[in-house]
Amino acid sequence: MGDGSQSWTAAPAAAEQARSVLAAAWSCSVTAEGTREELVGAHTVTEDGRVLVNVPEDSALLAAAICAPRGEPSAVLEFADVAPVPLRNRIRARLWLAGWFAVEEGQLAFRPTRVVLRQPSGAVVVDLDEFAAAVPDPLTTAEARLLTHLADCHADAVERLTRLVEHESLHGAVRVQPLAVDRHGLTLRIERARGHGDVRLAFHAPADDVAQLTERMHVLLTQASAASCPRALQRQRTDGDR
């Protein structure tokens, strides 16, 4: 995808978000026929969103897949989207796939019949055709590295970006950290003594790779430098110097 404004939106669609969670997840919980297993590094994802799971020959999941009627919902897979930067409530979203397993070439192939994405804003049932056709956000595999670098090495840049946030959203803020980034924008987590809130800063155009993301971030920082410093953070720095 290029930088044409016709295809640009301020946030990814639910199907793309679901595929991004699936692509980034290293572990998952599988419930089938009363059996629940936690799998780490055991699954891969096909282009159409099927999940391939490698399990031992004596796995209860394998036995359940063999015995379950084909075509009936026989299992539920749960994936968690965890923020790479240490924060309160680090789980950004959960993805549930309900469907059935089939044994293919010594591994389990899971075909979803229902896809549910739950975020703080609520749960969304994702259309199966849209889920199969969607692709993960192009920054998904690099997001953890990008955000931890931003938080650990460029705290000054994060603070500068708060100049683009409404003053009311910064009321009572004690810390601001990068929560998420995708090709459409950067999300900041504003932590308060009690509770927290998230603010999204949209890019002027989508970023399809890290090089384009660098340019988009430069634009945001330039805009932030031209904005006035939020009074809330000014007071925090003043209080901290006492």
Short mmCIF file of C-alpha atoms in Angstrom, two decimals:
data_model
loop_
_atom_site.label_atom_id
_atom_site.label_comp_id
_atom_site.label_asym_id
_atom_site.label_seq_id
_atom_site.Cartn_x
_atom_site.Cartn_y
_atom_site.Cartn_z
CA MET A 1 0.00 0.00 0.00
CA GLY A 2 1.27 3.45 -0.80
CA ASP A 3 0.61 6.77 0.83
CA GLY A 4 -2.58 7.54 -1.10
CA SER A 5 -5.13 9.23 1.12
CA GLN A 6 -8.03 7.30 -0.39
CA SER A 7 -7.06 4.07 1.41
CA TRP A 8 -5.90 5.70 4.65
CA THR A 9 -7.86 5.49 7.89
CA ALA A 10 -6.98 6.72 11.37
CA ALA A 11 -7.17 3.23 12.91
CA PRO A 12 -6.92 -0.36 11.68
CA ALA A 13 -10.09 -2.35 11.04
CA ALA A 14 -11.12 -5.07 13.50
CA ALA A 15 -10.07 -7.87 11.12
CA GLU A 16 -6.61 -6.34 10.71
CA GLN A 17 -6.28 -5.89 14.47
CA ALA A 18 -7.27 -9.51 15.03
CA ARG A 19 -4.72 -10.76 12.50
CA SER A 20 -2.06 -8.53 14.10
CA VAL A 21 -2.75 -10.03 17.54
CA LEU A 22 -2.52 -13.49 16.02
CA ALA A 23 0.74 -12.70 14.23
CA ALA A 24 2.46 -11.25 17.29
CA ALA A 25 1.33 -13.81 19.87
CA TRP A 26 3.95 -16.32 21.01
CA SER A 27 1.61 -18.35 23.20
CA CYS A 28 -2.05 -19.31 23.37
CA SER A 29 -4.56 -21.14 25.56
CA VAL A 30 -6.52 -23.96 23.98
CA THR A 31 -9.73 -25.39 25.43
CA ALA A 32 -11.17 -28.50 23.79
CA GLU A 33 -13.60 -31.10 25.11
CA GLY A 34 -13.04 -30.04 28.71
CA THR A 35 -9.25 -29.99 28.31
CA ARG A 36 -7.23 -26.79 28.60
CA GLU A 37 -3.61 -26.48 27.60
CA GLU A 38 -1.20 -23.55 27.55
CA LEU A 39 0.99 -23.66 24.45
CA VAL A 40 4.18 -21.64 24.03
CA GLY A 41 5.91 -21.35 20.68
CA ALA A 42 3.81 -24.20 19.30
CA HIS A 43 1.67 -22.48 16.68
CA THR A 44 2.05 -20.86 13.29
CA VAL A 45 -0.49 -18.97 11.18
CA THR A 46 -1.34 -19.51 7.52
CA GLU A 47 -2.11 -16.68 5.11
CA ASP A 48 -5.85 -17.27 5.45
CA GLY A 49 -5.80 -17.16 9.26
CA ARG A 50 -5.77 -20.87 10.05
CA VAL A 51 -3.71 -21.80 13.10
CA LEU A 52 -1.38 -24.79 12.86
CA VAL A 53 -0.46 -26.33 16.22
CA ASN A 54 2.33 -28.79 16.91
CA VAL A 55 1.51 -31.02 19.88
CA PRO A 56 3.04 -34.24 21.26
CA GLU A 57 1.54 -37.54 20.14
CA ASP A 58 0.14 -38.14 23.64
CA SER A 59 -1.52 -34.69 23.82
CA ALA A 60 -5.10 -34.62 25.04
CA LEU A 61 -5.77 -32.01 22.36
CA LEU A 62 -4.82 -34.45 19.65
CA ALA A 63 -7.15 -37.08 21.09
CA ALA A 64 -9.97 -34.52 21.37
CA ALA A 65 -9.49 -33.45 17.76
CA ILE A 66 -9.67 -37.04 16.54
CA CYS A 67 -12.83 -37.79 18.54
CA ALA A 68 -14.70 -34.50 17.96
CA PRO A 69 -17.34 -34.45 15.19
CA ARG A 70 -15.93 -32.67 12.14
CA GLY A 71 -17.48 -29.30 11.47
CA GLU A 72 -18.73 -28.69 15.01
CA PRO A 73 -17.10 -26.10 17.28
CA SER A 74 -14.66 -28.32 19.15
CA ALA A 75 -12.19 -25.86 20.58
CA VAL A 76 -11.53 -22.27 21.63
CA LEU A 77 -8.14 -20.61 21.21
CA GLU A 78 -7.33 -17.52 23.25
CA PHE A 79 -4.52 -15.09 22.45
CA ALA A 80 -3.46 -12.07 24.53
CA ASP A 81 -2.03 -8.87 23.09
CA VAL A 82 0.45 -7.68 25.73
CA ALA A 83 2.10 -4.26 25.65
CA PRO A 84 5.90 -4.59 25.40
CA VAL A 85 6.48 -1.56 27.66
CA PRO A 86 5.91 -2.09 31.42
CA LEU A 87 2.55 -0.52 32.23
CA ARG A 88 -0.50 -1.03 34.35
CA ASN A 89 -2.99 -3.35 32.70
CA ARG A 90 -0.59 -4.46 29.98
CA ILE A 91 -3.14 -6.59 28.14
CA ARG A 92 -4.25 -4.39 25.25
CA ALA A 93 -6.64 -6.90 23.69
CA ARG A 94 -7.72 -10.53 23.74
CA LEU A 95 -8.59 -12.62 20.71
CA TRP A 96 -10.82 -15.69 20.85
CA LEU A 97 -11.15 -18.14 17.97
CA ALA A 98 -13.87 -20.77 18.19
CA GLY A 99 -13.87 -23.57 15.65
CA TRP A 100 -12.63 -27.06 15.03
CA PHE A 101 -9.40 -28.97 14.71
CA ALA A 102 -8.42 -31.37 11.97
CA VAL A 103 -5.32 -33.53 11.94
CA GLU A 104 -3.05 -32.66 9.01
CA GLU A 105 0.37 -34.23 8.51
CA GLY A 106 0.98 -34.87 12.19
CA GLN A 107 -0.16 -31.47 13.44
CA LEU A 108 -3.46 -29.84 14.32
CA ALA A 109 -4.98 -27.40 11.85
CA PHE A 110 -7.55 -25.10 13.43
CA ARG A 111 -10.18 -23.49 11.25
CA PRO A 112 -12.15 -20.74 13.02
CA THR A 113 -15.93 -20.53 12.80
CA ARG A 114 -16.18 -17.48 15.08
CA VAL A 115 -13.67 -14.72 15.80
CA VAL A 116 -14.08 -12.28 18.70
CA LEU A 117 -11.73 -9.39 19.45
CA ARG A 118 -12.08 -7.76 22.86
CA GLN A 119 -10.46 -4.40 23.56
CA PRO A 120 -11.06 -1.85 26.33
CA SER A 121 -13.72 -0.28 24.10
CA GLY A 122 -15.66 -3.55 23.98
CA ALA A 123 -15.92 -6.83 22.07
CA VAL A 124 -16.35 -7.11 18.31
CA VAL A 125 -17.32 -10.20 16.32
CA VAL A 126 -15.06 -10.21 13.27
CA ASP A 127 -16.47 -11.31 9.93
CA LEU A 128 -14.85 -14.60 8.91
CA ASP A 129 -14.27 -13.60 5.29
CA GLU A 130 -12.72 -10.30 6.36
CA PHE A 131 -10.56 -12.15 8.90
CA ALA A 132 -9.31 -14.58 6.27
CA ALA A 133 -8.58 -11.80 3.77
CA ALA A 134 -6.92 -9.41 6.23
CA VAL A 135 -3.17 -9.16 6.74
CA PRO A 136 -1.36 -8.17 9.93
CA ASP A 137 -0.23 -4.59 10.35
CA PRO A 138 3.18 -4.24 8.65
CA LEU A 139 4.75 -2.97 11.88
CA THR A 140 3.49 -5.86 14.03
CA THR A 141 6.71 -7.84 14.25
CA ALA A 142 8.80 -4.72 14.88
CA GLU A 143 6.43 -3.05 17.35
CA ALA A 144 7.97 -4.44 20.56
CA ARG A 145 11.46 -3.28 19.59
CA LEU A 146 10.23 0.11 18.44
CA LEU A 147 8.19 0.87 21.56
CA THR A 148 10.79 -0.31 24.08
CA HIS A 149 13.43 1.78 22.29
CA LEU A 150 11.15 4.81 22.36
CA ALA A 151 10.38 4.36 26.07
CA ASP A 152 13.93 3.54 27.19
CA CYS A 153 15.99 5.88 25.00
CA HIS A 154 13.70 8.74 24.02
CA ALA A 155 11.66 9.67 27.07
CA ASP A 156 12.13 13.31 26.07
CA ALA A 157 10.40 12.62 22.75
CA VAL A 158 7.48 10.94 24.52
CA GLU A 159 7.11 13.98 26.77
CA ARG A 160 7.25 16.29 23.77
CA LEU A 161 4.45 14.32 22.08
CA THR A 162 2.17 15.08 25.02
CA ARG A 163 1.97 18.62 23.66
CA LEU A 164 -0.36 17.18 21.02
CA VAL A 165 -2.72 15.81 23.71
CA GLU A 166 -5.72 17.77 25.00
CA HIS A 167 -4.89 19.38 28.33
CA GLU A 168 -7.92 17.77 29.95
CA SER A 169 -6.59 14.30 29.12
CA LEU A 170 -3.35 15.08 30.97
CA HIS A 171 -5.07 16.20 34.16
CA GLY A 172 -3.56 14.29 37.10
CA ALA A 173 -1.02 12.51 34.89
CA VAL A 174 1.93 10.99 36.74
CA ARG A 175 3.50 9.14 33.81
CA VAL A 176 3.08 8.86 30.03
CA GLN A 177 4.38 5.86 28.11
CA PRO A 178 4.03 4.56 24.55
CA LEU A 179 1.35 1.86 24.52
CA ALA A 180 1.05 0.81 20.87
CA VAL A 181 2.04 1.73 17.35
CA ASP A 182 0.68 0.63 14.01
CA ARG A 183 0.82 1.98 10.48
CA HIS A 184 -1.98 4.45 11.28
CA GLY A 185 -0.69 6.05 14.48
CA LEU A 186 0.88 5.98 17.93
CA THR A 187 -1.08 5.40 21.15
CA LEU A 188 0.09 6.84 24.46
CA ARG A 189 -0.89 5.50 27.89
CA ILE A 190 -1.53 8.32 30.40
CA GLU A 191 -1.22 6.95 33.92
CA ARG A 192 -2.72 8.75 36.88
CA ALA A 193 -2.58 8.08 40.61
CA ARG A 194 -5.88 6.29 40.15
CA GLY A 195 -6.66 4.86 36.76
CA HIS A 196 -5.32 5.61 33.33
CA GLY A 197 -6.39 6.71 29.87
CA ASP A 198 -5.15 6.16 26.33
CA VAL A 199 -4.71 8.80 23.63
CA ARG A 200 -4.10 8.11 19.97
CA LEU A 201 -1.95 10.33 17.76
CA ALA A 202 -2.78 9.64 14.11
CA PHE A 203 -0.14 9.85 11.41
CA HIS A 204 -0.76 12.10 8.42
CA ALA A 205 -0.43 9.03 6.17
CA PRO A 206 0.01 5.30 6.83
CA ALA A 207 3.47 3.88 7.44
CA ASP A 208 4.08 0.62 5.62
CA ASP A 209 7.57 0.00 6.99
CA VAL A 210 9.98 1.22 9.66
CA ALA A 211 11.52 3.84 7.34
CA GLN A 212 8.13 5.41 6.73
CA LEU A 213 7.35 5.17 10.46
CA THR A 214 10.49 7.20 11.20
CA GLU A 215 9.26 9.95 8.88
CA ARG A 216 5.75 9.88 10.41
CA MET A 217 7.19 10.17 13.91
CA HIS A 218 9.40 13.05 12.80
CA VAL A 219 6.30 14.87 11.56
CA LEU A 220 4.53 14.33 14.90
CA LEU A 221 7.55 15.56 16.85
CA THR A 222 7.82 18.63 14.64
CA GLN A 223 4.15 19.40 15.28
CA ALA A 224 4.69 18.85 19.01
CA SER A 225 7.68 21.19 19.08
CA ALA A 226 5.51 23.92 17.61
CA ALA A 227 2.82 23.37 20.26
CA SER A 228 2.77 24.82 23.76
CA CYS A 229 3.91 22.66 26.67
CA PRO A 230 0.93 21.17 28.59
CA ARG A 231 0.41 22.97 31.88
CA ALA A 232 -0.23 19.70 33.68
CA LEU A 233 3.24 18.40 32.85
CA GLN A 234 4.79 21.79 33.52
CA ARG A 235 3.36 21.61 37.05
CA GLN A 236 4.66 18.05 37.45
CA ARG A 237 8.19 19.08 36.52
CA THR A 238 8.01 22.11 38.82
CA ASP A 239 6.77 19.98 41.71
CA GLY A 240 9.42 17.37 41.04
CA ASP A 241 12.19 19.98 41.21
CA ARG A 242 11.23 21.03 44.67
#
